[in-house]
Amino acid sequence: MASSIGRRRLAAIVAVDMVGYSRLMESNEATALSHLKTLHEDVLQPRVAEFGGRIVKTMGDGALAEFGSAVEAVQAAVAIQEDVAAADDGAEEACLRVRIGVNLGDVVVDGDDLYGDGINVAARLESIARPGEILIASAVYGVVRTALNFDFVDRGPKNLKNIAEPVRIYALDPAGVAREPAALENHDTTQASERPALAVLPFNNIGGDPEQEYFADGLTEDIITALSHWRLIPVIARNSTFTYKGQSVPAQRVAAELGARYVLEGSVRRAAQRLRITVQLVDAGTGHHVWAEKFDRRIDEIDLRPFSHPRDG
């Protein structure tokens, strides 16, 4: 029998990831596993099958699905987000949310598995999508924009990690489905109201002690978690920002790749029971420092609760 390895075909790929799964596993393992089971068995499997697709692989809290049509791929993505929203029990700390990326591109077939940039772009789009959002590549948009009356927002070209050329991205809000065609045609996407997102980069371990690396990472994760409670500003997920760990990358590049407006970065130096933490907030649009501060504290004095309820302005 001839091997299927190396065959190529055009496919619409949907990448889905459950938001905050690792953090939820640490705080409430039973809820995390329940959400994961609901996502795979009650949402992904039936919705992918309904729109003529197949699940290529599952990866812990995520999955990749293949469709023969870009239209059906986007319809499935919208249905998945709607199902997830309907399953939201309103508990902020443990609600089920997903982010989705959709791409249309060339894939390499290896048995039942798929590889190639067609897959990689979908995965990169998913990684920078906001919770509850669907990001689609321009190749998908070119097919579905006249076939589906959905509300798309042009996010412009983005440099995606390990992808040679910038990819133009469009965001889809599932709550804006089934708009009247005339309303869609008159919608000025350049005037769309988008909340500025914030990316928190892994804090540098200035002391160089490997044992303190875990502390620096933990501090960064705590800040991301605390800031994410404030819904007025979306916070880029940990799994996206931690890809820059150990790299010296300009804030403007990070913001462009992750779709953020602001970048928070800092460093940690620990000596016995005392800490020195430096933090700076950069407006990637201008490259200017919006705010910077230095904290000298004892370890038992560190308290991130104020981040949960920042003052207006």
JSON list of N, CA and C in Angstrom, two decimals, residues 47-55 65-68 72:
[
{"chain": "A", "resi": 47, "resn": "ARG", "atom": "N", "xyz": [-19.91, 19.64, 17.05]},
{"chain": "A", "resi": 47, "resn": "ARG", "atom": "CA", "xyz": [-19.92, 20.79, 16.15]},
{"chain": "A", "resi": 47, "resn": "ARG", "atom": "C", "xyz": [-19.01, 20.57, 14.94]},
{"chain": "A", "resi": 48, "resn": "VAL", "atom": "N", "xyz": [-17.85, 19.98, 15.16]},
{"chain": "A", "resi": 48, "resn": "VAL", "atom": "CA", "xyz": [-16.95, 19.69, 14.03]},
{"chain": "A", "resi": 48, "resn": "VAL", "atom": "C", "xyz": [-17.62, 18.72, 13.07]},
{"chain": "A", "resi": 49, "resn": "ALA", "atom": "N", "xyz": [-18.26, 17.69, 13.61]},
{"chain": "A", "resi": 49, "resn": "ALA", "atom": "CA", "xyz": [-18.96, 16.72, 12.76]},
{"chain": "A", "resi": 49, "resn": "ALA", "atom": "C", "xyz": [-20.13, 17.36, 12.02]},
{"chain": "A", "resi": 50, "resn": "GLU", "atom": "N", "xyz": [-20.86, 18.24, 12.70]},
{"chain": "A", "resi": 50, "resn": "GLU", "atom": "CA", "xyz": [-22.03, 18.89, 12.10]},
{"chain": "A", "resi": 50, "resn": "GLU", "atom": "C", "xyz": [-21.67, 19.66, 10.83]},
{"chain": "A", "resi": 51, "resn": "PHE", "atom": "N", "xyz": [-20.48, 20.28, 10.83]},
{"chain": "A", "resi": 51, "resn": "PHE", "atom": "CA", "xyz": [-20.09, 21.09, 9.69]},
{"chain": "A", "resi": 51, "resn": "PHE", "atom": "C", "xyz": [-19.10, 20.38, 8.77]},
{"chain": "A", "resi": 52, "resn": "GLY", "atom": "N", "xyz": [-19.11, 19.05, 8.83]},
{"chain": "A", "resi": 52, "resn": "GLY", "atom": "CA", "xyz": [-18.37, 18.25, 7.87]},
{"chain": "A", "resi": 52, "resn": "GLY", "atom": "C", "xyz": [-16.87, 18.18, 8.08]},
{"chain": "A", "resi": 53, "resn": "GLY", "atom": "N", "xyz": [-16.41, 18.48, 9.29]},
{"chain": "A", "resi": 53, "resn": "GLY", "atom": "CA", "xyz": [-14.98, 18.43, 9.56]},
{"chain": "A", "resi": 53, "resn": "GLY", "atom": "C", "xyz": [-14.58, 17.18, 10.31]},
{"chain": "A", "resi": 54, "resn": "ARG", "atom": "N", "xyz": [-13.31, 17.11, 10.65]},
{"chain": "A", "resi": 54, "resn": "ARG", "atom": "CA", "xyz": [-12.80, 16.02, 11.49]},
{"chain": "A", "resi": 54, "resn": "ARG", "atom": "C", "xyz": [-11.75, 16.58, 12.44]},
{"chain": "A", "resi": 55, "resn": "ILE", "atom": "N", "xyz": [-11.70, 16.03, 13.64]},
{"chain": "A", "resi": 55, "resn": "ILE", "atom": "CA", "xyz": [-10.68, 16.43, 14.60]},
{"chain": "A", "resi": 55, "resn": "ILE", "atom": "C", "xyz": [-9.39, 15.70, 14.26]},
{"chain": "A", "resi": 65, "resn": "ALA", "atom": "N", "xyz": [-8.78, 20.92, 14.09]},
{"chain": "A", "resi": 65, "resn": "ALA", "atom": "CA", "xyz": [-9.80, 20.29, 13.26]},
{"chain": "A", "resi": 65, "resn": "ALA", "atom": "C", "xyz": [-9.60, 20.71, 11.80]},
{"chain": "A", "resi": 66, "resn": "GLU", "atom": "N", "xyz": [-9.92, 19.81, 10.88]},
{"chain": "A", "resi": 66, "resn": "GLU", "atom": "CA", "xyz": [-9.77, 20.06, 9.44]},
{"chain": "A", "resi": 66, "resn": "GLU", "atom": "C", "xyz": [-11.14, 20.09, 8.78]},
{"chain": "A", "resi": 67, "resn": "PHE", "atom": "N", "xyz": [-11.31, 21.03, 7.85]},
{"chain": "A", "resi": 67, "resn": "PHE", "atom": "CA", "xyz": [-12.55, 21.15, 7.09]},
{"chain": "A", "resi": 67, "resn": "PHE", "atom": "C", "xyz": [-12.20, 21.29, 5.61]},
{"chain": "A", "resi": 68, "resn": "GLY", "atom": "N", "xyz": [-13.10, 20.83, 4.77]},
{"chain": "A", "resi": 68, "resn": "GLY", "atom": "CA", "xyz": [-12.89, 20.94, 3.33]},
{"chain": "A", "resi": 68, "resn": "GLY", "atom": "C", "xyz": [-13.30, 22.30, 2.80]},
{"chain": "A", "resi": 72, "resn": "GLU", "atom": "N", "xyz": [-17.47, 26.45, 6.06]},
{"chain": "A", "resi": 72, "resn": "GLU", "atom": "CA", "xyz": [-17.89, 25.52, 7.10]},
{"chain": "A", "resi": 72, "resn": "GLU", "atom": "C", "xyz": [-16.97, 25.61, 8.31]}
]
